[in-house]
Backbone as a ProteinNet text record, in pm:
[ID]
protein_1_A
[PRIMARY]
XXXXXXXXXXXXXXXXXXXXXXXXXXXXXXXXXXXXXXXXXXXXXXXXXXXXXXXXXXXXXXXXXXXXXXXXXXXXXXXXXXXXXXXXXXXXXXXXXXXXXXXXXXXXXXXXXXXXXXXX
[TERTIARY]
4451.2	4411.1	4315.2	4345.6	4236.8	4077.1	4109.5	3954.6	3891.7	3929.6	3885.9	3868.8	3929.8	3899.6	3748.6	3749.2	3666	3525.3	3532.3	3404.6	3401.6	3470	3422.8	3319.1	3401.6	3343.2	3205.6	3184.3	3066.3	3008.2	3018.3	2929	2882.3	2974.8	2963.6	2814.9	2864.2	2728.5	2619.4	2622.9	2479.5	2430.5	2508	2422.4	2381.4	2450.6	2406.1	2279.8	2280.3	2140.2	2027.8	2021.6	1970.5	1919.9	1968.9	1964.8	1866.2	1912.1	1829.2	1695.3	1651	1560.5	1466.6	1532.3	1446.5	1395.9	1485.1	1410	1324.8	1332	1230.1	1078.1	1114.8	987.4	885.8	992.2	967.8	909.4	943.7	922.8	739.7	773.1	654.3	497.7	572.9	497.1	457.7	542.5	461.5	384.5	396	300	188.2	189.2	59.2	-26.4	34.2	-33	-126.1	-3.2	-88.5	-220.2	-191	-353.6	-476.6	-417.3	-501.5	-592.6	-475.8	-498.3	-602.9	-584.2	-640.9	-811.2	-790.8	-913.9	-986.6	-992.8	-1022.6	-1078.2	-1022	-1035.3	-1173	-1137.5	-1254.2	-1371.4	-1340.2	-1470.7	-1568.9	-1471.6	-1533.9	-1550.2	-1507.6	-1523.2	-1634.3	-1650.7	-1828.4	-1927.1	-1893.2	-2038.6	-2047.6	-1957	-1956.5	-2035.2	-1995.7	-2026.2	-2191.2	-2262.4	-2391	-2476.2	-2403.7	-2477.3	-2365.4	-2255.7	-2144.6	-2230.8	-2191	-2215.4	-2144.1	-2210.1	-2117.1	-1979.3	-1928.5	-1812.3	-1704.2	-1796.7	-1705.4	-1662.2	-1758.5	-1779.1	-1626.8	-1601.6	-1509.5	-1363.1	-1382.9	-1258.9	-1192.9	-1348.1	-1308.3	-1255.3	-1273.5	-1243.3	-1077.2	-1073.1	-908.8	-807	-884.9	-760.9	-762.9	-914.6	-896.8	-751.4	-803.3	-728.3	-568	-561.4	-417.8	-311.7	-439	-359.7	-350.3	-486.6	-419.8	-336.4	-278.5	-174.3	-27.7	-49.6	91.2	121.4	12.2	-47.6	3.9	-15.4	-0.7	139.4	188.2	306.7	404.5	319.4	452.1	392	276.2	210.7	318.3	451.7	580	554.8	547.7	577	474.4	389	238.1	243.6	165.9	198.2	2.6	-18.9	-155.5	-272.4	-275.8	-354.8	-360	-290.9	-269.7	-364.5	-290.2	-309.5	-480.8	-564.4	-691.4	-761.4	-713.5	-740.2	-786.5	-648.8	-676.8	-755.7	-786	-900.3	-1020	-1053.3	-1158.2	-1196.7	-1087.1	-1091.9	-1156.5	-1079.7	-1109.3	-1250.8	-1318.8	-1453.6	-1575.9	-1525.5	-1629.9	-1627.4	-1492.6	-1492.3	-1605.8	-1554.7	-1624.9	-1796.4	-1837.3	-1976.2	-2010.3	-1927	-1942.6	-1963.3	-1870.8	-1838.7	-2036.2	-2061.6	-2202.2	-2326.4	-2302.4	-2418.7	-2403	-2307.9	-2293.4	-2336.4	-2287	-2335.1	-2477.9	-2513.1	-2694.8	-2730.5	-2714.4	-2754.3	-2724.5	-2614.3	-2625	-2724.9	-2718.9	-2797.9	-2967.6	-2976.9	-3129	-3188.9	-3026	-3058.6	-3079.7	-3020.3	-3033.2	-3164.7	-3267	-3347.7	-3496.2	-3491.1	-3549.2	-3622.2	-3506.1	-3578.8	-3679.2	-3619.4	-3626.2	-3805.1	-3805.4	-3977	-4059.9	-3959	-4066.6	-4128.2	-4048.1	-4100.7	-4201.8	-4193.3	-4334.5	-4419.4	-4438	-4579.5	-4595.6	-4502.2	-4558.5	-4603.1	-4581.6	-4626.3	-4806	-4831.8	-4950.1	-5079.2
2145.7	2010.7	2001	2101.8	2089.9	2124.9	2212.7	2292.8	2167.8	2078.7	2003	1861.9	1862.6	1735.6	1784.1	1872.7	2004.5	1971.6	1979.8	1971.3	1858	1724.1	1629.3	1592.3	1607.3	1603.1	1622.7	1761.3	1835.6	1760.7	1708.1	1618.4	1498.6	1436.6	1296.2	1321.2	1431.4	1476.1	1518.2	1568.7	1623.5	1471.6	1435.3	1265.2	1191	1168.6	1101.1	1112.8	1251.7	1339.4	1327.7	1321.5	1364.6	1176.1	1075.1	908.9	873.1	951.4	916	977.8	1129.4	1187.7	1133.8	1082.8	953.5	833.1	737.7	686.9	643.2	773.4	817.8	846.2	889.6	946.1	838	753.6	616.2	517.8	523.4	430.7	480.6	637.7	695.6	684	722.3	685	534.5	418.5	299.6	220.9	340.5	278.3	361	498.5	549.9	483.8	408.2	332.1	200.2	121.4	1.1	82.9	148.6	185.4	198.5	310.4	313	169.6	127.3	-45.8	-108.2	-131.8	-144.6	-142.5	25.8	93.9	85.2	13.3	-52.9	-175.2	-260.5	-374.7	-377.2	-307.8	-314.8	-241	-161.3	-87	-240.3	-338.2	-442.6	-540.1	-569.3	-707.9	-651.7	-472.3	-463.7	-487	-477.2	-458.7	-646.6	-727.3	-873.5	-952.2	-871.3	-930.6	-913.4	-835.5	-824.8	-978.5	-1010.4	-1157.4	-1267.6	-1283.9	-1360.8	-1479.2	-1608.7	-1724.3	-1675	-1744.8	-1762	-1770.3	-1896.2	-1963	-1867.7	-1723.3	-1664.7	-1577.5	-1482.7	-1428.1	-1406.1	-1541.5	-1656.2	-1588.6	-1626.5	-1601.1	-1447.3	-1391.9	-1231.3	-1179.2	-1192	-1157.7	-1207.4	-1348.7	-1384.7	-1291.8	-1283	-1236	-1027.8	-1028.5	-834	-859.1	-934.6	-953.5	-926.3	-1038.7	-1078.3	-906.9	-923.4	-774.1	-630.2	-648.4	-511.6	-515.3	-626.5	-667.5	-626.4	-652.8	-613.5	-503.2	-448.2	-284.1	-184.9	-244.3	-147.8	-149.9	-279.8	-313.1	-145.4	-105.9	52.3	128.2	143.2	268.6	372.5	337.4	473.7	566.7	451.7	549.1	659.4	669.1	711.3	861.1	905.9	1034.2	1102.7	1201.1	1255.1	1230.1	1257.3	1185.9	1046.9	981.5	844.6	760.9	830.7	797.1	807.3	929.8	934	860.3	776.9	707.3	543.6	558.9	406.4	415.6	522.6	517.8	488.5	568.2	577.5	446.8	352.5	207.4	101.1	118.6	79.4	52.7	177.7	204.5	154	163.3	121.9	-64.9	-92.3	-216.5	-332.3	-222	-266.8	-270.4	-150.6	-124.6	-282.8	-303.9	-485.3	-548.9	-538.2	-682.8	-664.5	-550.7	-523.3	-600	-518.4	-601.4	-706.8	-776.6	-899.4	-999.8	-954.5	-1009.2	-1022.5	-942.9	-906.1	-1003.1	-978.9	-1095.5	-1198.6	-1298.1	-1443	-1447.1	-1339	-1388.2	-1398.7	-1314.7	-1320.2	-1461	-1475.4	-1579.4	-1742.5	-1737.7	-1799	-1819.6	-1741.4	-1678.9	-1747.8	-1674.4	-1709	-1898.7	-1970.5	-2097.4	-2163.3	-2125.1	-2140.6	-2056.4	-1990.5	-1900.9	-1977.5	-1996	-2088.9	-2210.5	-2269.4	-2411.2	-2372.5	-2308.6	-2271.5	-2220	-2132.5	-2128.2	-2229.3	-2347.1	-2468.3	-2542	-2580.9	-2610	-2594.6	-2488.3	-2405.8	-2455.5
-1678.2	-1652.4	-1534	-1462.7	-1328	-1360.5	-1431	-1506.1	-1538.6	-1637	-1704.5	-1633.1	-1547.4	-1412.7	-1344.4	-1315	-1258	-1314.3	-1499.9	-1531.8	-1570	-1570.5	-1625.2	-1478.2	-1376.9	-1225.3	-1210.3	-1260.4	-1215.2	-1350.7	-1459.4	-1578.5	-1531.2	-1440.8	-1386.5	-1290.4	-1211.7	-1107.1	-1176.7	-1270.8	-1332	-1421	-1475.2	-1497.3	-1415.5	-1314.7	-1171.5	-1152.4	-1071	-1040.3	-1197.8	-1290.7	-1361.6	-1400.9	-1380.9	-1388.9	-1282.8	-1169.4	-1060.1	-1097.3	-1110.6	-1103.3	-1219.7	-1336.6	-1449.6	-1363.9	-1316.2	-1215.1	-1186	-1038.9	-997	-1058.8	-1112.1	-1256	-1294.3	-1356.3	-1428.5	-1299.6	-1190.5	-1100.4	-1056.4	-1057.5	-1028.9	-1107.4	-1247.8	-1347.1	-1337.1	-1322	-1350.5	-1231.5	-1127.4	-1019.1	-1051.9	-1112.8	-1128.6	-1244.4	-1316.8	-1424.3	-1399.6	-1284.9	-1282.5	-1186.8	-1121.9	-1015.8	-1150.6	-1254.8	-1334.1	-1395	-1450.3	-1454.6	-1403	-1259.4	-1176.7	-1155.4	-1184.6	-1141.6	-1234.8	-1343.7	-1504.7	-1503	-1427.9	-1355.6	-1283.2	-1216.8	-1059.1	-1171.9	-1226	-1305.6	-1372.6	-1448.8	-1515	-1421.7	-1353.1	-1263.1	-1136.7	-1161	-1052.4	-1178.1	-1313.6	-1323.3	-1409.2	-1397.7	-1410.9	-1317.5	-1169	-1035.3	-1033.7	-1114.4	-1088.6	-1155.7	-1183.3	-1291.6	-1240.9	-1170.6	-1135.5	-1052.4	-1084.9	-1020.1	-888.7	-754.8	-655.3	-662.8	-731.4	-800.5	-838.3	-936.5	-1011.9	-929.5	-841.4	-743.9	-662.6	-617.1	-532.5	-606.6	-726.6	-801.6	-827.9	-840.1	-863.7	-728.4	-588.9	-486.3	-431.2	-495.9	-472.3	-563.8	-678	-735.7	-762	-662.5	-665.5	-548	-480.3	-339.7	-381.3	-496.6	-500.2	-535.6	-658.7	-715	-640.6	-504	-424	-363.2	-324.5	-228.7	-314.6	-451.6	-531	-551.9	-568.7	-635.5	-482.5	-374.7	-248	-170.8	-235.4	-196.5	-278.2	-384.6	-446.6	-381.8	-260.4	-253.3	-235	-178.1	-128.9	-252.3	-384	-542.5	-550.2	-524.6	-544.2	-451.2	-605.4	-630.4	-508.2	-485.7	-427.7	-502	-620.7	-731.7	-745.3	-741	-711.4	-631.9	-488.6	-316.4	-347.6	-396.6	-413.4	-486.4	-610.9	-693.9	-620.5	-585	-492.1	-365.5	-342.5	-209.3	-328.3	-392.8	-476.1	-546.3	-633.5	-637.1	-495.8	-377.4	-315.7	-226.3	-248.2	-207.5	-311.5	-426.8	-548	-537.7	-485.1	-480.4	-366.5	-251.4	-148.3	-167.3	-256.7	-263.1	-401.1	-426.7	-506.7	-448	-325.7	-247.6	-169.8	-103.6	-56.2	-126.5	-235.8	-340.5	-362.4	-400	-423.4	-324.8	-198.1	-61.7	-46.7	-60.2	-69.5	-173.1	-286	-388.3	-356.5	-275.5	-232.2	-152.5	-92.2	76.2	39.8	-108.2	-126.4	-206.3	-218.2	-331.6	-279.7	-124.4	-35.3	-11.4	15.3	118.7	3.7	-83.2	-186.4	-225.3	-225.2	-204.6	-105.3	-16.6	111.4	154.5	99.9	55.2	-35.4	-130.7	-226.4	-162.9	-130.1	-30.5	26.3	123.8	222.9	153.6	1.2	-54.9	-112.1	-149.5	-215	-75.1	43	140.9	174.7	165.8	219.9	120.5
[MASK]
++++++++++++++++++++++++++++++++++++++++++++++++++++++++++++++++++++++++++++++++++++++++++++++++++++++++++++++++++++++++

């Protein structure tokens, strides 16, 4: 009877360990997904931003915003491949936010030129 106390014991522990280490896995896996997600995202919403009204512009930036904030909130889950992914998202993003910037500011600039050759 002890034997068999013994291994139901040591069965209880190897499911335990073996529940957790799924998990883990699973927890791991679905933070490495949404980055992917993510990085899918930012791929379509840079090359939207090249033709984006101000307006939309506005909108695409609240809600990259919203979703890195959710997305970074698992960074613990995140695997080295991952961790690089989201640097790599992050930098392609910023080089949007650049251009995009540049394009208001020219787009600004621009009227403001025209006037003075209609002036002259």
């Amino acid at each position: 009877m002890k034997f068999i106390r013994h291994i139901k014991t040591w069965i209880l522990v190897c499911l335990l360990a073996g529940s957790i280490a799924a998990c883990s896995s699973e927890t791991r896996h679905s933070a490495n997904r949404e980055v992917e997600e993510f990085s899918t995202w930012v791929e379509e919403n840079s090359k939207r931003a090249e033709t984006a009204t101000e307006e939309e512009w506005n909108e695409m930036e609240a809600e990259y915003n919203r979703k890195a904030t959710d997305i970074e909130k698992r960074s613990a889950d995140w695997d080295d491949q991952t961790k690089a992914e989201w640097e790599k998202v992050q930098a392609q993003w910023q080089e949007t936010v650049g251009r995009s910037g540049t394009r208001f500011r020219a787009s600004e600039v621009e009227p403001e030129f025209d006037t003075e050759l209609k002036n002259r």
